[in-house]
Amino acid sequence: PLFLYTHPRDPHPPYEPLPPYDTRFRPEPAWSHYEKTKALYDGEIAYNDAEIPNLLDRLEQEGIASNALMAFVSDHGEEFFEHGSWEHGQTLYEEQLAVPLIMTFPGGVHAGSRVERPARITDLMATIADVVGTAAPEGTGAESLLPLLTDGHGASYSPPFYSHLDLASS
């Protein structure tokens, strides 16, 4: 068994993408600080998007990819004044809370499946445990996401969804 966890630091402030992504979304001279910053943010996303195939190619070369459970997920989104705030950690709007989750399963099981229902990132650990045939640690409250793929519309997956932000302690 192999467990590989990689957490690219970007995109996170300060937005300083590597060349050529630092100029890929080249801001016009008249653009505002906001527009220039968003262009650099987009450059960091593009850099990460370009690097993922390198990782996948390496896993393929090593003979690991076809028998791998892979999950690609973001920790949070960013807000660029859509609701009057900047970056993250100041509000609980969709821009910060809704993040992508893309999974591949060993042997291509569930390939092409798409789930429209919301899921919790905290349930990723229980899902991985479920796939490898072990139990998630007690007390986490995490639930496997597999019912979203295996029992119709995920009727047995119904955890509470809530978000909390305590600006007083920041």
Short mmCIF file of N, CA, C and O in Angstrom, two decimals, residues 9-131:
data_model
loop_
_atom_site.label_atom_id
_atom_site.label_comp_id
_atom_site.label_asym_id
_atom_site.label_seq_id
_atom_site.Cartn_x
_atom_site.Cartn_y
_atom_site.Cartn_z
N ARG A 9 0.73 24.61 -2.19
CA ARG A 9 0.46 25.82 -1.41
C ARG A 9 -0.32 26.84 -2.22
O ARG A 9 -1.05 27.65 -1.68
N ASP A 10 -0.14 26.82 -3.52
CA ASP A 10 -0.84 27.79 -4.36
C ASP A 10 -2.12 27.18 -4.89
O ASP A 10 -2.20 25.98 -5.08
N PRO A 11 -3.13 27.96 -5.11
CA PRO A 11 -3.19 29.41 -5.04
C PRO A 11 -3.53 29.91 -3.63
O PRO A 11 -4.57 29.58 -3.09
N HIS A 12 -2.63 30.65 -3.08
CA HIS A 12 -2.79 31.34 -1.80
C HIS A 12 -2.00 32.64 -1.86
O HIS A 12 -0.99 32.70 -2.54
N PRO A 13 -2.46 33.64 -1.13
CA PRO A 13 -1.69 34.89 -1.13
C PRO A 13 -0.35 34.70 -0.44
O PRO A 13 -0.26 33.86 0.45
N PRO A 14 0.67 35.40 -0.83
CA PRO A 14 0.67 36.37 -1.92
C PRO A 14 0.69 35.62 -3.26
O PRO A 14 1.35 34.60 -3.40
N TYR A 15 -0.05 36.12 -4.21
CA TYR A 15 -0.17 35.46 -5.51
C TYR A 15 1.06 35.80 -6.34
O TYR A 15 1.22 36.91 -6.82
N GLU A 16 1.93 34.79 -6.49
CA GLU A 16 3.19 34.96 -7.22
C GLU A 16 3.44 33.72 -8.07
O GLU A 16 4.33 32.92 -7.79
N PRO A 17 2.64 33.56 -9.14
CA PRO A 17 2.83 32.37 -9.97
C PRO A 17 4.18 32.36 -10.67
O PRO A 17 4.75 33.41 -10.95
N LEU A 18 4.67 31.15 -10.91
CA LEU A 18 5.93 30.99 -11.63
C LEU A 18 5.74 31.31 -13.11
O LEU A 18 4.65 31.17 -13.65
N PRO A 19 6.84 31.74 -13.77
CA PRO A 19 6.76 31.96 -15.22
C PRO A 19 6.43 30.64 -15.92
O PRO A 19 6.86 29.59 -15.45
N PRO A 20 5.69 30.63 -16.97
CA PRO A 20 5.11 31.77 -17.68
C PRO A 20 3.73 32.17 -17.16
O PRO A 20 3.08 33.02 -17.74
N TYR A 21 3.30 31.55 -16.06
CA TYR A 21 1.96 31.80 -15.55
C TYR A 21 1.82 33.17 -14.88
O TYR A 21 0.71 33.64 -14.67
N ASP A 22 2.94 33.78 -14.57
CA ASP A 22 2.89 35.11 -13.96
C ASP A 22 2.40 36.17 -14.94
O ASP A 22 1.92 37.23 -14.54
N THR A 23 2.50 35.87 -16.23
CA THR A 23 2.02 36.83 -17.24
C THR A 23 0.94 36.24 -18.14
O THR A 23 0.51 36.90 -19.08
N ARG A 24 0.51 35.04 -17.86
CA ARG A 24 -0.48 34.39 -18.73
C ARG A 24 -1.78 35.17 -18.78
O ARG A 24 -2.44 35.24 -19.82
N PHE A 25 -2.19 35.73 -17.68
CA PHE A 25 -3.40 36.54 -17.62
C PHE A 25 -2.99 38.00 -17.44
O PHE A 25 -3.46 38.69 -16.56
N ARG A 26 -2.07 38.41 -18.27
CA ARG A 26 -1.41 39.72 -18.15
C ARG A 26 -2.43 40.83 -17.99
O ARG A 26 -3.27 41.06 -18.85
N PRO A 27 -2.34 41.54 -16.86
CA PRO A 27 -3.26 42.65 -16.65
C PRO A 27 -2.89 43.85 -17.53
O PRO A 27 -1.72 44.07 -17.81
N GLU A 28 -3.90 44.53 -17.95
CA GLU A 28 -3.69 45.76 -18.71
C GLU A 28 -3.15 46.82 -17.76
O GLU A 28 -3.47 46.81 -16.57
N PRO A 29 -2.35 47.77 -18.25
CA PRO A 29 -1.80 48.81 -17.38
C PRO A 29 -2.86 49.59 -16.61
O PRO A 29 -2.63 50.00 -15.47
N ALA A 30 -4.02 49.76 -17.20
CA ALA A 30 -5.07 50.54 -16.54
C ALA A 30 -5.89 49.72 -15.54
O ALA A 30 -6.77 50.26 -14.89
N TRP A 31 -5.60 48.42 -15.42
CA TRP A 31 -6.38 47.59 -14.51
C TRP A 31 -6.14 48.02 -13.07
O TRP A 31 -5.04 48.45 -12.69
N SER A 32 -7.14 47.79 -12.25
CA SER A 32 -7.05 48.10 -10.83
C SER A 32 -6.20 47.06 -10.11
O SER A 32 -5.88 46.00 -10.66
N HIS A 33 -5.83 47.38 -8.89
CA HIS A 33 -5.10 46.42 -8.05
C HIS A 33 -5.89 45.12 -7.94
O HIS A 33 -5.32 44.02 -8.01
N TYR A 34 -7.19 45.22 -7.80
CA TYR A 34 -8.06 44.05 -7.72
C TYR A 34 -7.92 43.19 -8.98
O TYR A 34 -7.73 41.99 -8.90
N GLU A 35 -8.00 43.80 -10.16
CA GLU A 35 -7.93 43.05 -11.40
C GLU A 35 -6.55 42.42 -11.60
O GLU A 35 -6.44 41.28 -12.06
N LYS A 36 -5.50 43.12 -11.21
CA LYS A 36 -4.14 42.57 -11.31
C LYS A 36 -3.97 41.38 -10.37
O LYS A 36 -3.39 40.36 -10.74
N THR A 37 -4.49 41.51 -9.15
CA THR A 37 -4.38 40.42 -8.18
C THR A 37 -5.15 39.20 -8.65
O THR A 37 -4.67 38.07 -8.54
N LYS A 38 -6.33 39.41 -9.18
CA LYS A 38 -7.12 38.29 -9.68
C LYS A 38 -6.41 37.61 -10.86
O LYS A 38 -6.45 36.38 -10.98
N ALA A 39 -5.72 38.38 -11.70
CA ALA A 39 -4.96 37.80 -12.81
C ALA A 39 -3.83 36.91 -12.28
O ALA A 39 -3.56 35.84 -12.83
N LEU A 40 -3.16 37.34 -11.21
CA LEU A 40 -2.10 36.51 -10.61
C LEU A 40 -2.69 35.26 -9.95
O LEU A 40 -2.10 34.17 -10.03
N TYR A 41 -3.83 35.39 -9.32
CA TYR A 41 -4.54 34.25 -8.74
C TYR A 41 -4.86 33.23 -9.84
O TYR A 41 -4.61 32.03 -9.69
N ASP A 42 -5.41 33.72 -10.95
CA ASP A 42 -5.71 32.84 -12.08
C ASP A 42 -4.44 32.18 -12.62
O ASP A 42 -4.47 31.01 -13.04
N GLY A 43 -3.32 32.89 -12.59
CA GLY A 43 -2.05 32.31 -13.00
C GLY A 43 -1.63 31.17 -12.10
O GLY A 43 -1.11 30.15 -12.58
N GLU A 44 -1.84 31.30 -10.80
CA GLU A 44 -1.50 30.21 -9.87
C GLU A 44 -2.39 29.00 -10.10
O GLU A 44 -1.93 27.86 -10.03
N ILE A 45 -3.66 29.23 -10.38
CA ILE A 45 -4.57 28.12 -10.67
C ILE A 45 -4.10 27.42 -11.96
O ILE A 45 -4.04 26.18 -12.01
N ALA A 46 -3.78 28.19 -12.98
CA ALA A 46 -3.34 27.60 -14.25
C ALA A 46 -2.06 26.78 -14.06
O ALA A 46 -1.91 25.71 -14.66
N TYR A 47 -1.14 27.28 -13.24
CA TYR A 47 0.09 26.53 -12.97
C TYR A 47 -0.23 25.19 -12.32
O TYR A 47 0.28 24.14 -12.75
N ASN A 48 -1.09 25.20 -11.31
CA ASN A 48 -1.46 23.94 -10.66
C ASN A 48 -2.16 23.00 -11.63
O ASN A 48 -1.90 21.80 -11.64
N ASP A 49 -3.05 23.54 -12.44
CA ASP A 49 -3.74 22.72 -13.44
C ASP A 49 -2.75 22.07 -14.40
O ASP A 49 -2.93 20.93 -14.82
N ALA A 50 -1.70 22.78 -14.75
CA ALA A 50 -0.69 22.25 -15.67
C ALA A 50 0.19 21.20 -15.01
O ALA A 50 0.73 20.32 -15.70
N GLU A 51 0.37 21.26 -13.70
CA GLU A 51 1.24 20.32 -13.00
C GLU A 51 0.56 18.99 -12.68
O GLU A 51 1.23 17.96 -12.56
N ILE A 52 -0.75 18.97 -12.56
CA ILE A 52 -1.45 17.74 -12.21
C ILE A 52 -1.16 16.62 -13.21
O ILE A 52 -0.89 15.49 -12.81
N PRO A 53 -1.20 16.89 -14.53
CA PRO A 53 -0.85 15.80 -15.47
C PRO A 53 0.55 15.24 -15.26
O PRO A 53 0.78 14.05 -15.51
N ASN A 54 1.49 16.05 -14.81
CA ASN A 54 2.84 15.53 -14.53
C ASN A 54 2.80 14.49 -13.42
O ASN A 54 3.47 13.46 -13.50
N LEU A 55 2.03 14.77 -12.37
CA LEU A 55 1.88 13.81 -11.28
C LEU A 55 1.20 12.55 -11.78
O LEU A 55 1.66 11.43 -11.50
N LEU A 56 0.14 12.70 -12.54
CA LEU A 56 -0.59 11.53 -13.05
C LEU A 56 0.28 10.70 -13.99
O LEU A 56 0.25 9.47 -13.94
N ASP A 57 1.06 11.37 -14.83
CA ASP A 57 1.98 10.65 -15.72
C ASP A 57 2.99 9.84 -14.92
O ASP A 57 3.30 8.70 -15.27
N ARG A 58 3.51 10.42 -13.86
CA ARG A 58 4.50 9.71 -13.04
C ARG A 58 3.88 8.50 -12.37
O ARG A 58 4.49 7.42 -12.32
N LEU A 59 2.66 8.65 -11.87
CA LEU A 59 1.97 7.50 -11.26
C LEU A 59 1.72 6.41 -12.30
O LEU A 59 1.83 5.22 -11.99
N GLU A 60 1.41 6.81 -13.51
CA GLU A 60 1.23 5.85 -14.60
C GLU A 60 2.54 5.13 -14.93
O GLU A 60 2.57 3.90 -15.07
N GLN A 61 3.64 5.88 -15.01
CA GLN A 61 4.95 5.30 -15.30
C GLN A 61 5.36 4.29 -14.23
O GLN A 61 6.00 3.28 -14.52
N GLU A 62 4.99 4.57 -12.99
CA GLU A 62 5.35 3.68 -11.88
C GLU A 62 4.39 2.50 -11.75
O GLU A 62 4.57 1.66 -10.87
N GLY A 63 3.36 2.46 -12.60
CA GLY A 63 2.39 1.37 -12.55
C GLY A 63 1.42 1.47 -11.38
O GLY A 63 0.84 0.47 -10.96
N ILE A 64 1.24 2.64 -10.86
CA ILE A 64 0.40 2.85 -9.68
C ILE A 64 -1.00 3.35 -10.05
O ILE A 64 -1.97 3.04 -9.38
N ALA A 65 -1.12 4.09 -11.12
CA ALA A 65 -2.34 4.84 -11.42
C ALA A 65 -3.59 3.96 -11.54
O ALA A 65 -4.65 4.32 -11.04
N SER A 66 -3.49 2.81 -12.20
CA SER A 66 -4.69 2.01 -12.46
C SER A 66 -5.28 1.39 -11.19
O SER A 66 -6.44 1.01 -11.18
N ASN A 67 -4.49 1.27 -10.15
CA ASN A 67 -4.97 0.68 -8.91
C ASN A 67 -5.01 1.71 -7.78
O ASN A 67 -4.91 1.35 -6.62
N ALA A 68 -5.17 2.96 -8.15
CA ALA A 68 -5.10 4.03 -7.15
C ALA A 68 -6.46 4.66 -6.89
O ALA A 68 -7.28 4.78 -7.79
N LEU A 69 -6.66 5.03 -5.66
CA LEU A 69 -7.77 5.90 -5.28
C LEU A 69 -7.17 7.29 -5.20
O LEU A 69 -6.23 7.52 -4.44
N MET A 70 -7.66 8.20 -6.03
CA MET A 70 -7.12 9.55 -6.03
C MET A 70 -8.25 10.52 -5.75
O MET A 70 -9.37 10.35 -6.25
N ALA A 71 -7.94 11.53 -4.97
CA ALA A 71 -8.92 12.58 -4.66
C ALA A 71 -8.24 13.93 -4.86
O ALA A 71 -7.16 14.17 -4.35
N PHE A 72 -8.88 14.76 -5.62
CA PHE A 72 -8.41 16.13 -5.85
C PHE A 72 -9.46 17.06 -5.26
O PHE A 72 -10.62 17.02 -5.66
N VAL A 73 -9.04 17.85 -4.30
CA VAL A 73 -9.98 18.73 -3.60
C VAL A 73 -9.25 20.01 -3.20
O VAL A 73 -8.05 20.02 -2.99
N SER A 74 -10.00 21.08 -3.10
CA SER A 74 -9.44 22.35 -2.65
C SER A 74 -9.81 22.56 -1.19
O SER A 74 -10.83 22.05 -0.71
N ASP A 75 -8.99 23.31 -0.46
CA ASP A 75 -9.30 23.56 0.95
C ASP A 75 -10.34 24.66 1.12
O ASP A 75 -11.11 24.65 2.07
N HIS A 76 -10.37 25.62 0.22
CA HIS A 76 -11.36 26.70 0.26
C HIS A 76 -11.26 27.49 -1.02
O HIS A 76 -10.31 27.36 -1.78
N GLY A 77 -12.26 28.31 -1.27
CA GLY A 77 -12.22 29.22 -2.39
C GLY A 77 -11.79 30.60 -1.93
O GLY A 77 -11.45 30.80 -0.75
N GLU A 78 -11.78 31.52 -2.83
CA GLU A 78 -11.41 32.90 -2.54
C GLU A 78 -12.54 33.83 -2.95
O GLU A 78 -13.26 33.56 -3.90
N GLU A 79 -12.63 34.92 -2.24
CA GLU A 79 -13.59 35.96 -2.58
C GLU A 79 -12.81 37.18 -3.06
O GLU A 79 -11.82 37.56 -2.44
N PHE A 80 -13.27 37.73 -4.15
CA PHE A 80 -12.65 38.93 -4.71
C PHE A 80 -13.69 40.04 -4.77
O PHE A 80 -14.09 40.48 -5.83
N PHE A 81 -14.14 40.45 -3.62
CA PHE A 81 -15.11 41.54 -3.45
C PHE A 81 -16.50 41.23 -4.00
O PHE A 81 -17.29 42.13 -4.17
N GLU A 82 -16.81 39.95 -4.28
CA GLU A 82 -18.16 39.63 -4.73
C GLU A 82 -19.20 40.07 -3.70
O GLU A 82 -20.31 40.41 -4.05
N HIS A 83 -18.82 40.00 -2.44
CA HIS A 83 -19.72 40.38 -1.35
C HIS A 83 -19.07 41.40 -0.43
O HIS A 83 -19.44 41.51 0.74
N GLY A 84 -18.09 42.10 -0.93
CA GLY A 84 -17.46 43.16 -0.16
C GLY A 84 -16.24 42.74 0.64
O GLY A 84 -15.68 43.55 1.37
N SER A 85 -15.82 41.49 0.51
CA SER A 85 -14.63 41.03 1.24
C SER A 85 -13.58 40.53 0.26
O SER A 85 -13.86 40.27 -0.91
N TRP A 86 -12.40 40.33 0.79
CA TRP A 86 -11.22 39.97 0.01
C TRP A 86 -10.63 38.69 0.56
O TRP A 86 -10.54 38.52 1.77
N GLU A 87 -10.19 37.81 -0.31
CA GLU A 87 -9.52 36.55 0.01
C GLU A 87 -10.47 35.59 0.73
O GLU A 87 -11.58 35.37 0.27
N HIS A 88 -10.06 35.02 1.85
CA HIS A 88 -10.91 34.05 2.54
C HIS A 88 -10.83 34.27 4.05
O HIS A 88 -9.96 34.96 4.54
N GLY A 89 -11.76 33.62 4.73
CA GLY A 89 -11.77 33.70 6.18
C GLY A 89 -12.55 34.87 6.75
O GLY A 89 -12.52 35.09 7.95
N GLN A 90 -13.25 35.60 5.89
CA GLN A 90 -14.02 36.75 6.36
C GLN A 90 -15.52 36.56 6.22
O GLN A 90 -16.29 37.24 6.88
N THR A 91 -15.94 35.68 5.31
CA THR A 91 -17.37 35.45 5.07
C THR A 91 -17.59 33.96 4.81
O THR A 91 -16.64 33.18 4.70
N LEU A 92 -18.85 33.59 4.69
CA LEU A 92 -19.21 32.20 4.41
C LEU A 92 -20.06 32.10 3.14
O LEU A 92 -21.02 31.37 3.06
N TYR A 93 -19.65 32.85 2.13
CA TYR A 93 -20.36 32.79 0.86
C TYR A 93 -19.86 31.63 0.02
O TYR A 93 -18.80 31.06 0.25
N GLU A 94 -20.66 31.31 -0.99
CA GLU A 94 -20.38 30.19 -1.89
C GLU A 94 -18.97 30.23 -2.47
O GLU A 94 -18.34 29.20 -2.65
N GLU A 95 -18.46 31.42 -2.78
CA GLU A 95 -17.12 31.54 -3.36
C GLU A 95 -16.06 30.87 -2.49
O GLU A 95 -15.06 30.38 -3.00
N GLN A 96 -16.26 30.86 -1.19
CA GLN A 96 -15.29 30.27 -0.29
C GLN A 96 -15.63 28.83 0.10
O GLN A 96 -14.74 28.04 0.36
N LEU A 97 -16.92 28.51 0.14
CA LEU A 97 -17.33 27.21 0.65
C LEU A 97 -17.43 26.11 -0.40
O LEU A 97 -17.16 24.95 -0.11
N ALA A 98 -17.83 26.44 -1.61
CA ALA A 98 -18.01 25.44 -2.65
C ALA A 98 -16.68 25.20 -3.35
O ALA A 98 -16.13 26.09 -3.98
N VAL A 99 -16.15 24.00 -3.19
CA VAL A 99 -14.86 23.65 -3.79
C VAL A 99 -15.01 22.37 -4.60
O VAL A 99 -15.90 21.56 -4.36
N PRO A 100 -14.13 22.16 -5.56
CA PRO A 100 -14.21 20.94 -6.37
C PRO A 100 -13.76 19.71 -5.58
O PRO A 100 -12.89 19.81 -4.72
N LEU A 101 -14.37 18.59 -5.89
CA LEU A 101 -13.92 17.29 -5.39
C LEU A 101 -14.00 16.33 -6.56
O LEU A 101 -15.08 16.07 -7.10
N ILE A 102 -12.85 15.85 -6.99
CA ILE A 102 -12.77 14.91 -8.11
C ILE A 102 -12.07 13.66 -7.59
O ILE A 102 -11.00 13.76 -6.98
N MET A 103 -12.69 12.51 -7.82
CA MET A 103 -12.11 11.26 -7.32
C MET A 103 -12.02 10.25 -8.46
O MET A 103 -12.88 10.21 -9.34
N THR A 104 -10.97 9.45 -8.41
CA THR A 104 -10.87 8.27 -9.28
C THR A 104 -10.69 7.07 -8.35
O THR A 104 -10.03 7.17 -7.31
N PHE A 105 -11.30 5.96 -8.73
CA PHE A 105 -11.26 4.77 -7.90
C PHE A 105 -10.47 3.67 -8.61
O PHE A 105 -10.38 3.65 -9.85
N PRO A 106 -9.90 2.75 -7.84
CA PRO A 106 -9.13 1.65 -8.44
C PRO A 106 -9.94 0.91 -9.50
O PRO A 106 -11.14 0.67 -9.33
N GLY A 107 -9.28 0.60 -10.59
CA GLY A 107 -9.92 -0.16 -11.66
C GLY A 107 -10.96 0.63 -12.44
O GLY A 107 -11.73 0.05 -13.21
N GLY A 108 -11.03 1.93 -12.24
CA GLY A 108 -12.00 2.75 -12.98
C GLY A 108 -13.43 2.63 -12.50
O GLY A 108 -14.35 3.06 -13.19
N VAL A 109 -13.62 2.03 -11.32
CA VAL A 109 -14.97 1.91 -10.76
C VAL A 109 -15.57 3.31 -10.63
O VAL A 109 -14.89 4.25 -10.23
N HIS A 110 -16.83 3.44 -10.97
CA HIS A 110 -17.58 4.71 -10.91
C HIS A 110 -17.10 5.74 -11.93
O HIS A 110 -17.47 6.91 -11.83
N ALA A 111 -16.30 5.34 -12.89
CA ALA A 111 -15.80 6.29 -13.90
C ALA A 111 -16.97 6.96 -14.60
O ALA A 111 -17.96 6.32 -14.95
N GLY A 112 -16.87 8.25 -14.77
CA GLY A 112 -17.90 9.01 -15.45
C GLY A 112 -19.08 9.41 -14.58
O GLY A 112 -19.96 10.14 -15.04
N SER A 113 -19.10 8.95 -13.34
CA SER A 113 -20.21 9.33 -12.44
C SER A 113 -20.07 10.78 -12.02
O SER A 113 -18.97 11.29 -11.84
N ARG A 114 -21.20 11.41 -11.87
CA ARG A 114 -21.22 12.80 -11.41
C ARG A 114 -22.29 12.92 -10.34
O ARG A 114 -23.42 12.49 -10.53
N VAL A 115 -21.92 13.51 -9.22
CA VAL A 115 -22.84 13.70 -8.11
C VAL A 115 -23.14 15.18 -7.99
O VAL A 115 -22.22 15.99 -7.87
N GLU A 116 -24.39 15.54 -8.01
CA GLU A 116 -24.79 16.94 -7.92
C GLU A 116 -25.00 17.38 -6.47
O GLU A 116 -24.96 18.56 -6.18
N ARG A 117 -25.25 16.43 -5.59
CA ARG A 117 -25.51 16.79 -4.19
C ARG A 117 -24.25 17.32 -3.52
O ARG A 117 -23.15 16.89 -3.83
N PRO A 118 -24.42 18.22 -2.57
CA PRO A 118 -23.26 18.69 -1.80
C PRO A 118 -22.68 17.55 -0.96
O PRO A 118 -23.38 16.62 -0.58
N ALA A 119 -21.41 17.65 -0.71
CA ALA A 119 -20.71 16.70 0.16
C ALA A 119 -19.77 17.50 1.05
O ALA A 119 -19.45 18.65 0.76
N ARG A 120 -19.34 16.88 2.12
CA ARG A 120 -18.43 17.55 3.05
C ARG A 120 -17.00 17.06 2.81
O ARG A 120 -16.76 15.85 2.69
N ILE A 121 -16.06 17.99 2.78
CA ILE A 121 -14.65 17.61 2.64
C ILE A 121 -14.24 16.72 3.80
O ILE A 121 -13.44 15.80 3.63
N THR A 122 -14.81 16.96 4.96
CA THR A 122 -14.45 16.16 6.14
C THR A 122 -14.81 14.69 5.97
O THR A 122 -14.31 13.85 6.71
N ASP A 123 -15.65 14.37 4.99
CA ASP A 123 -16.03 12.97 4.75
C ASP A 123 -15.06 12.25 3.83
O ASP A 123 -15.21 11.05 3.59
N LEU A 124 -14.09 12.94 3.32
CA LEU A 124 -13.12 12.30 2.43
C LEU A 124 -12.34 11.21 3.16
O LEU A 124 -12.12 10.12 2.61
N MET A 125 -11.96 11.44 4.41
CA MET A 125 -11.23 10.44 5.18
C MET A 125 -12.05 9.16 5.34
O MET A 125 -11.55 8.04 5.15
N ALA A 126 -13.34 9.30 5.67
CA ALA A 126 -14.19 8.12 5.83
C ALA A 126 -14.38 7.40 4.51
O ALA A 126 -14.50 6.17 4.47
N THR A 127 -14.41 8.14 3.41
CA THR A 127 -14.56 7.54 2.09
C THR A 127 -13.33 6.70 1.75
O THR A 127 -13.45 5.57 1.27
N ILE A 128 -12.17 7.25 1.99
CA ILE A 128 -10.93 6.51 1.73
C ILE A 128 -10.89 5.24 2.58
O ILE A 128 -10.59 4.15 2.09
N ALA A 129 -11.24 5.36 3.85
CA ALA A 129 -11.27 4.20 4.74
C ALA A 129 -12.25 3.15 4.21
O ALA A 129 -11.95 1.95 4.20
N ASP A 130 -13.42 3.58 3.76
CA ASP A 130 -14.43 2.67 3.22
C ASP A 130 -13.90 1.93 1.99
O ASP A 130 -14.06 0.72 1.88
N VAL A 131 -13.25 2.63 1.09
CA VAL A 131 -12.73 2.01 -0.13
C VAL A 131 -11.65 0.97 0.19
O VAL A 131 -11.61 -0.10 -0.43
#
